[in-house]
Coordinates of C-alpha atoms in Angstrom, one line a residue:
Chain A
M1 CA -51.7 67.1 -188.6
A2 CA -52.6 68.4 -185.1
I3 CA -56.3 68.3 -184.3
T4 CA -57.7 71.0 -182.0
A5 CA -61.0 70.2 -180.3
I6 CA -63.3 72.4 -178.3
G7 CA -65.7 70.8 -175.8
F8 CA -68.8 72.4 -174.2
E9 CA -70.2 70.8 -171.0
G10 CA -73.4 71.9 -169.2
S11 CA -75.4 68.8 -168.2
A12 CA -75.7 69.8 -164.5
N13 CA -74.9 73.0 -162.6
K14 CA -71.4 73.4 -164.0
I15 CA -70.8 75.0 -167.3
G16 CA -67.3 74.4 -168.7
I17 CA -65.6 75.0 -172.0
G18 CA -62.3 73.3 -172.8
I19 CA -59.8 73.3 -175.7
I20 CA -57.5 70.3 -176.3
R21 CA -54.9 69.9 -179.0
D22 CA -53.5 66.4 -179.5
G23 CA -53.9 65.4 -175.8
E24 CA -52.7 68.8 -174.4
V25 CA -55.2 70.9 -172.5
L26 CA -54.9 74.4 -173.7
S27 CA -57.7 75.9 -171.6
N28 CA -60.5 74.7 -169.3
P29 CA -62.5 77.5 -167.6
R30 CA -65.7 76.6 -165.8
H31 CA -68.5 78.4 -164.0
T32 CA -70.7 76.8 -161.3
Y33 CA -74.3 77.7 -160.6
I34 CA -74.3 77.8 -156.8
T35 CA -77.7 77.8 -155.0
P36 CA -78.3 79.1 -151.5
P37 CA -78.0 76.6 -148.6
G38 CA -80.9 74.2 -148.4
E39 CA -81.8 74.6 -152.1
G40 CA -81.0 72.3 -155.0
F41 CA -80.6 73.5 -158.6
R42 CA -83.6 73.4 -160.8
P43 CA -83.5 72.8 -164.6
N44 CA -85.0 76.1 -165.7
L45 CA -82.8 78.3 -163.5
T46 CA -79.7 76.3 -164.3
A47 CA -80.4 76.7 -168.0
K48 CA -80.8 80.5 -167.5
H49 CA -77.5 80.5 -165.7
H50 CA -75.7 78.7 -168.5
Q51 CA -77.3 80.9 -171.1
S52 CA -76.0 84.0 -169.4
V53 CA -72.5 82.8 -168.9
I54 CA -71.7 80.7 -171.9
L55 CA -70.6 83.3 -174.5
D56 CA -68.3 85.1 -172.0
L57 CA -66.9 81.7 -171.0
L58 CA -66.2 80.9 -174.6
E59 CA -64.2 84.1 -175.0
K60 CA -62.3 83.2 -171.9
A61 CA -61.5 79.7 -173.2
L62 CA -60.2 81.1 -176.5
K63 CA -58.1 83.8 -174.8
E64 CA -56.5 81.4 -172.3
A65 CA -55.7 78.9 -175.1
N66 CA -54.2 81.8 -177.2
I67 CA -56.5 81.0 -180.1
K68 CA -57.6 84.1 -182.1
S69 CA -60.7 82.6 -183.8
L70 CA -63.0 79.7 -183.7
A71 CA -61.9 79.1 -187.3
D72 CA -58.7 77.6 -185.9
I73 CA -60.7 74.9 -184.1
D74 CA -61.1 71.6 -186.1
V75 CA -64.1 70.0 -184.3
F76 CA -66.9 71.3 -182.0
C77 CA -67.9 68.8 -179.3
F78 CA -70.7 69.1 -176.7
T79 CA -72.5 66.9 -174.2
K80 CA -75.3 65.1 -175.9
G81 CA -76.4 63.5 -172.7
P82 CA -77.1 62.2 -170.1
G83 CA -78.2 65.1 -167.9
M84 CA -80.8 67.8 -167.3
G85 CA -82.8 68.6 -170.4
A86 CA -83.0 72.4 -170.4
P87 CA -79.3 73.0 -169.6
L88 CA -78.2 70.4 -172.2
I89 CA -80.3 72.1 -174.9
V90 CA -79.0 75.6 -174.0
V91 CA -75.4 74.5 -174.6
A92 CA -76.2 72.4 -177.7
T93 CA -78.1 75.3 -179.3
V94 CA -75.0 77.5 -179.0
V95 CA -72.7 74.8 -180.3
R96 CA -74.9 74.0 -183.3
T97 CA -74.9 77.7 -184.2
L98 CA -71.2 78.0 -183.9
A99 CA -70.5 74.9 -185.9
Q100 CA -72.7 76.2 -188.8
L101 CA -71.2 79.7 -188.6
Y102 CA -67.7 78.3 -189.1
N103 CA -68.7 75.3 -191.2
K104 CA -67.0 72.8 -188.8
P105 CA -67.9 69.2 -187.9
I106 CA -69.8 68.7 -184.7
I107 CA -69.7 65.8 -182.3
G108 CA -72.2 65.0 -179.5
V109 CA -70.4 63.3 -176.7
N110 CA -71.7 61.0 -173.9
H111 CA -71.0 62.7 -170.6
C112 CA -69.9 59.5 -168.8
I113 CA -67.4 58.7 -171.6
G114 CA -66.1 62.2 -171.3
H115 CA -65.1 61.5 -167.7
I116 CA -63.6 58.2 -168.6
E117 CA -61.5 59.4 -171.5
M118 CA -60.2 62.4 -169.5
G119 CA -59.3 60.0 -166.7
R120 CA -57.4 57.8 -169.1
L121 CA -55.6 60.8 -170.6
I122 CA -54.6 62.4 -167.3
T123 CA -53.5 59.3 -165.5
G124 CA -52.3 57.2 -168.4
A125 CA -54.1 54.2 -167.0
K126 CA -54.3 51.5 -169.7
N127 CA -57.3 49.4 -168.8
P128 CA -58.7 50.3 -165.4
V129 CA -62.0 49.4 -163.8
V130 CA -63.7 52.8 -163.6
L131 CA -65.7 54.0 -160.7
Y132 CA -67.8 56.9 -162.0
V133 CA -69.4 58.7 -159.1
S134 CA -71.1 62.1 -159.3
G135 CA -74.3 63.9 -158.4
G136 CA -76.1 62.4 -161.3
N137 CA -74.4 59.0 -161.9
T138 CA -72.9 56.1 -160.0
Q139 CA -71.6 53.3 -162.2
I140 CA -68.8 50.7 -162.2
I141 CA -67.5 50.5 -165.7
A142 CA -65.0 48.1 -167.4
Y143 CA -64.0 48.2 -171.1
S144 CA -64.5 45.2 -173.2
E145 CA -64.7 44.8 -177.0
H146 CA -65.5 48.3 -178.1
R147 CA -68.0 49.1 -175.3
Y148 CA -67.7 50.7 -171.9
R149 CA -69.7 48.0 -170.1
I150 CA -71.6 48.8 -167.0
F151 CA -70.8 46.2 -164.4
G152 CA -72.8 47.7 -161.6
E153 CA -74.7 50.8 -160.8
T154 CA -77.1 52.5 -158.5
I155 CA -80.6 51.2 -158.7
D156 CA -82.1 54.5 -157.5
I157 CA -80.2 57.7 -156.9
A158 CA -76.5 58.6 -157.4
V159 CA -74.2 58.7 -154.4
G160 CA -73.5 62.4 -155.1
N161 CA -77.3 63.0 -155.1
C162 CA -77.6 61.4 -151.7
L163 CA -74.8 63.6 -150.4
D164 CA -76.2 66.8 -151.9
R165 CA -79.7 66.2 -150.6
F166 CA -78.3 65.3 -147.1
A167 CA -76.3 68.6 -147.2
R168 CA -79.6 70.4 -148.0
L169 CA -81.2 68.9 -144.9
L170 CA -78.4 70.3 -142.8
K171 CA -78.5 73.6 -144.7
L172 CA -74.8 73.3 -145.5
S173 CA -73.3 75.8 -147.9
N174 CA -73.2 74.8 -151.6
D175 CA -70.1 76.8 -152.1
P176 CA -67.8 75.4 -153.7
S177 CA -70.0 72.3 -153.6
P178 CA -72.1 70.5 -150.9
G179 CA -69.8 67.4 -151.1
Y180 CA -66.7 69.4 -150.3
N181 CA -68.4 70.9 -147.2
I182 CA -69.6 67.5 -146.0
E183 CA -66.0 66.2 -146.4
Q184 CA -64.6 69.0 -144.2
L185 CA -67.2 68.4 -141.4
A186 CA -66.7 64.6 -141.6
K187 CA -63.0 65.1 -140.7
K188 CA -64.2 66.3 -137.3
G189 CA -66.7 63.5 -136.7
Q190 CA -66.3 61.5 -133.5
N191 CA -69.1 58.9 -133.4
Y192 CA -70.1 56.4 -136.0
I193 CA -73.9 56.2 -136.3
Q194 CA -75.2 52.9 -137.6
L195 CA -76.8 53.4 -141.0
P196 CA -78.3 50.9 -143.5
Y197 CA -75.7 49.3 -145.8
T198 CA -77.3 48.5 -149.1
V199 CA -75.1 46.7 -151.6
K200 CA -77.2 44.5 -153.9
G201 CA -74.7 42.2 -155.7
M202 CA -72.9 44.4 -158.2
D203 CA -75.4 47.2 -157.6
V204 CA -76.0 49.7 -154.9
S205 CA -78.9 51.6 -153.5
F206 CA -78.9 55.0 -151.7
S207 CA -82.4 56.3 -151.3
G208 CA -83.0 54.1 -148.2
I209 CA -79.9 55.5 -146.5
L210 CA -81.1 59.0 -147.3
S211 CA -84.6 58.4 -145.8
H212 CA -83.0 56.9 -142.7
I213 CA -80.6 59.7 -142.1
K214 CA -83.4 62.2 -142.8
T215 CA -85.4 60.6 -140.0
I216 CA -82.4 60.9 -137.7
I217 CA -81.9 64.6 -138.5
V218 CA -85.6 65.4 -138.2
G219 CA -85.7 63.5 -134.9
N220 CA -82.7 65.5 -133.7
K221 CA -84.4 68.8 -134.6
Q222 CA -87.6 67.9 -132.9
A223 CA -85.8 66.8 -129.7
R224 CA -83.8 70.0 -129.7
K225 CA -87.0 72.1 -130.3
N226 CA -88.9 70.4 -127.5
Q227 CA -85.8 70.4 -125.4
N228 CA -86.6 66.8 -124.5
E229 CA -84.2 64.6 -122.7
I230 CA -82.8 62.7 -125.6
K231 CA -82.7 58.9 -125.0
Q232 CA -79.8 58.3 -127.3
H233 CA -77.0 60.8 -127.4
S234 CA -77.6 63.7 -129.7
Y235 CA -75.6 63.5 -133.0
T236 CA -73.6 66.5 -134.2
N237 CA -73.5 67.4 -137.8
E238 CA -69.9 66.3 -137.9
D239 CA -70.9 62.8 -136.7
L240 CA -73.6 62.6 -139.3
C241 CA -71.3 63.6 -142.1
F242 CA -68.6 61.2 -140.9
S243 CA -71.0 58.3 -140.6
L244 CA -72.7 58.9 -144.0
Q245 CA -69.4 59.1 -145.8
E246 CA -68.0 56.0 -144.2
T247 CA -71.1 54.0 -145.1
L248 CA -71.5 55.2 -148.7
F249 CA -67.8 54.9 -149.5
A250 CA -67.5 51.4 -148.0
M251 CA -70.3 50.3 -150.3
L252 CA -68.6 51.8 -153.3
V253 CA -65.3 50.2 -152.4
E254 CA -67.0 46.8 -152.1
I255 CA -68.6 46.9 -155.6
T256 CA -65.3 48.2 -157.0
E257 CA -63.4 45.3 -155.5
R258 CA -66.0 42.8 -156.9
A259 CA -65.5 44.3 -160.3
L260 CA -61.7 44.0 -160.0
A261 CA -62.0 40.4 -159.1
H262 CA -64.4 39.7 -162.0
V263 CA -62.4 41.5 -164.6
G264 CA -58.9 40.5 -163.3
S265 CA -57.8 44.1 -163.4
N266 CA -55.4 45.7 -161.0
Q267 CA -56.1 49.4 -161.6
V268 CA -59.0 51.5 -160.4
L269 CA -59.8 54.9 -162.0
I270 CA -62.1 57.2 -160.0
V271 CA -63.9 59.8 -162.0
G272 CA -66.8 62.2 -161.4
G273 CA -67.3 65.0 -158.8
V274 CA -67.4 62.6 -155.8
G275 CA -64.0 61.3 -156.9
C276 CA -62.5 64.6 -155.5
N277 CA -63.2 63.3 -152.0
V278 CA -59.9 62.4 -150.4
R279 CA -61.6 60.0 -147.9
L280 CA -63.0 58.0 -150.8
Q281 CA -59.6 57.9 -152.4
E282 CA -58.0 56.7 -149.1
M283 CA -60.5 53.9 -148.6
M284 CA -60.1 52.8 -152.2
G285 CA -56.4 52.9 -151.8
A286 CA -56.6 50.7 -148.7
M287 CA -58.6 48.1 -150.6
C288 CA -56.3 48.2 -153.6
K289 CA -53.2 47.8 -151.4
E290 CA -54.6 44.5 -150.1
R291 CA -54.9 43.3 -153.7
Q292 CA -51.7 44.7 -155.1
A293 CA -53.7 47.1 -157.2
T294 CA -53.4 50.8 -157.7
V295 CA -55.9 53.7 -157.5
C296 CA -55.7 56.4 -160.2
A297 CA -57.2 59.6 -158.9
I298 CA -57.5 62.9 -160.6
D299 CA -57.7 66.4 -159.1
E300 CA -60.8 68.6 -159.0
R301 CA -60.0 70.3 -162.3
Y302 CA -60.9 67.1 -164.2
C303 CA -63.0 65.2 -161.6
I304 CA -65.7 67.8 -161.6
D305 CA -67.6 68.3 -164.8
N306 CA -65.5 70.3 -167.3
G307 CA -65.3 71.2 -171.0
A308 CA -61.9 69.6 -171.7
M309 CA -63.2 66.1 -171.0
I310 CA -65.9 66.5 -173.6
A311 CA -63.2 67.9 -176.0
Q312 CA -61.0 64.9 -175.3
A313 CA -63.7 62.3 -175.9
G314 CA -64.9 64.1 -178.9
Y315 CA -61.3 64.3 -180.2
E316 CA -61.0 60.5 -179.9
M317 CA -64.3 60.0 -181.7
Y318 CA -63.4 62.4 -184.5
N319 CA -59.8 61.1 -184.9
A320 CA -61.1 57.5 -185.3
D321 CA -63.6 58.6 -187.9
K322 CA -61.6 58.6 -191.2
T323 CA -64.3 60.6 -193.1
R324 CA -63.9 63.5 -190.6
K325 CA -67.5 64.5 -191.1
G326 CA -68.7 64.4 -187.5
M327 CA -72.4 64.0 -186.8
T328 CA -75.3 65.2 -189.0
L329 CA -77.3 68.0 -187.3
D330 CA -80.2 65.6 -186.7
E331 CA -77.9 63.4 -184.7
T332 CA -77.0 66.3 -182.4
N333 CA -80.3 66.1 -180.4
C334 CA -79.9 66.0 -176.7
S335 CA -81.2 63.2 -174.5
Q336 CA -81.6 63.1 -170.8
R337 CA -80.9 59.4 -170.8
Y338 CA -77.9 58.1 -172.6
R339 CA -76.4 54.8 -171.4
T340 CA -72.6 54.6 -171.3
D341 CA -72.6 51.3 -173.1
A342 CA -74.8 52.7 -176.0
V343 CA -71.7 54.2 -177.6
Y344 CA -69.5 52.1 -179.9
V345 CA -65.9 52.8 -178.8
S346 CA -64.4 53.0 -182.2
W347 CA -61.2 54.7 -181.0
R348 CA -59.8 51.7 -179.1
D349 CA -58.2 48.7 -180.6
D350 CA -57.9 46.5 -177.5
Chain B
M1 CA -106.1 71.1 -180.6
D2 CA -108.1 74.1 -179.3
F3 CA -105.3 76.7 -179.2
A4 CA -102.7 77.7 -181.7
C5 CA -100.0 80.3 -182.0
E6 CA -98.0 81.2 -185.1
L7 CA -94.8 83.1 -185.2
N8 CA -93.0 84.6 -188.2
I9 CA -89.4 85.5 -187.3
P10 CA -87.6 87.5 -190.0
L11 CA -83.8 87.0 -190.0
L12 CA -81.2 89.3 -191.5
T13 CA -80.1 87.0 -194.3
T14 CA -81.0 83.6 -195.7
R15 CA -77.8 82.2 -194.3
H16 CA -78.8 83.3 -190.8
A17 CA -82.3 82.0 -191.2
E18 CA -80.9 78.6 -192.2
I19 CA -78.6 78.5 -189.3
V20 CA -81.4 79.4 -186.9
Y21 CA -83.8 76.9 -188.5
N22 CA -81.2 74.0 -188.5
T23 CA -80.3 74.7 -184.8
V24 CA -83.7 75.1 -183.3
R25 CA -85.6 72.4 -185.0
I26 CA -83.4 69.5 -183.7
D27 CA -84.7 69.1 -180.2
R28 CA -88.3 68.1 -179.8
E29 CA -90.8 69.7 -177.5
P30 CA -90.1 68.3 -174.0
K31 CA -93.8 67.8 -173.2
K32 CA -96.1 65.9 -175.5
N33 CA -99.0 68.3 -174.8
V34 CA -97.6 70.9 -177.3
Q35 CA -97.1 70.3 -181.0
R36 CA -94.5 72.4 -182.9
I37 CA -94.2 72.7 -186.7
E38 CA -91.5 74.7 -188.3
K39 CA -91.0 76.0 -191.9
L40 CA -88.4 78.1 -193.5
N41 CA -89.4 80.6 -196.2
N42 CA -86.2 82.2 -197.5
N43 CA -85.2 84.4 -194.5
I44 CA -88.4 84.0 -192.5
L45 CA -88.7 81.3 -189.9
N46 CA -92.4 80.2 -189.5
V47 CA -93.3 78.3 -186.3
R48 CA -96.7 77.0 -185.4
F49 CA -97.6 75.8 -181.8
E50 CA -100.8 73.9 -181.1
A51 CA -102.0 72.7 -177.7
E52 CA -105.2 71.9 -175.7
E53 CA -104.6 74.7 -173.2
A54 CA -103.3 78.3 -173.7
K55 CA -100.8 78.0 -170.8
F56 CA -98.9 75.1 -172.5
I57 CA -98.5 77.3 -175.5
R58 CA -97.3 80.2 -173.4
V59 CA -94.6 78.1 -171.8
A60 CA -93.5 76.6 -175.1
V61 CA -93.3 80.0 -176.9
E62 CA -91.4 81.6 -174.1
S63 CA -88.7 79.0 -174.1
Y64 CA -88.6 78.9 -177.9
L65 CA -88.0 82.7 -178.1
E66 CA -85.3 82.4 -175.5
K67 CA -83.6 79.9 -177.7
I68 CA -83.9 82.2 -180.7
N69 CA -82.5 85.0 -178.6
S70 CA -79.5 82.8 -177.6
I71 CA -78.8 81.9 -181.2
L72 CA -79.0 85.5 -182.3
R73 CA -76.6 86.6 -179.6
T74 CA -74.2 83.9 -180.6
I75 CA -74.3 85.0 -184.2
Q76 CA -73.9 88.6 -183.2
R77 CA -70.8 87.9 -181.2
F78 CA -69.1 85.2 -183.2
D79 CA -70.2 85.4 -186.9
P80 CA -67.0 85.5 -188.9
N81 CA -68.9 87.2 -191.8
L82 CA -70.3 90.1 -189.8

């Protein structure tokens, strides 16, 4: 019996709805709330954006999947957490309503696990060490005995958050995403600026690097304003982008390598929005080559937050549940904090 | 609690009222400074907000009504029985 799952994702500024049938992605449209340069996205406005877009996006998802009615869907999945409160609730509200209208089971999915399960589906990687890097999360994850265990993580902000806030300082465009524009500028960087390198064992820290580079940028601006003779050479935006990427990504490669050694794995799976970055994939590839390991990377359709990844994780959870009841409505509450290892991975036997 | 606001929201049918009630009661108020108590009477949803300051109630009621609005629009567009 084929199972068709629909997934709704809206924990940050992307709202995506995806439909999957037995591992095949039937549709996966997405809409991003893009703010003007220099501005980040706030919960209330992001929630308003999602609210205005979600029903049209749902129709688009059904149309692209060639599905006439929601009655043909077997299970409704949505992001329970982690993420921003208001946007999460907007999406959950619509999904709870739909599940009741059609009397279908509902499953709340952990956002991080959505990324992991989509990565596993697309790449076919059996048991990789997962580097999950996005605007909201930075974790090194390895599967062991029914849990996705967090081996290492950021102790303050996510690597994507560091990049996004840096982009704001330079007033880079947020279209299609700040990270993408940083990557393009970095390709033209000529000079490496020394930045703090903060790996703490298996963990990483990014807020110090952000403060440091902020000081450099503000110093640059002041000097240009006063038209002072700058003692050190002035740094271009390209140099700053290049230096920041090299430093941040080297840190991520280091903790990934440490995890590979600990776990004895030879596969790395990179998921999350920052995983789109080709430079990161290159650097990871170079490290893996030295260890006879491989990098499994996915393209921006599935790296960036999307609905299909929620559908896929929800499908696995639902398929493993022989009662086919899904969650009770009380269990579908949203939580801004939801640890990856809090979920019992019932759908894996290994 | 010094300030209170009570809303009575009539829905078209008992079924709709149940759907709205079961959807909107799940998430707790994000801030602890507002208390929210919900009751369902057939097809009327009764909500009572209590807080120390009027502005807290205003914010809570505003976002609550937006949620109701969202649920109603979803029902309007996707209810298979309509």
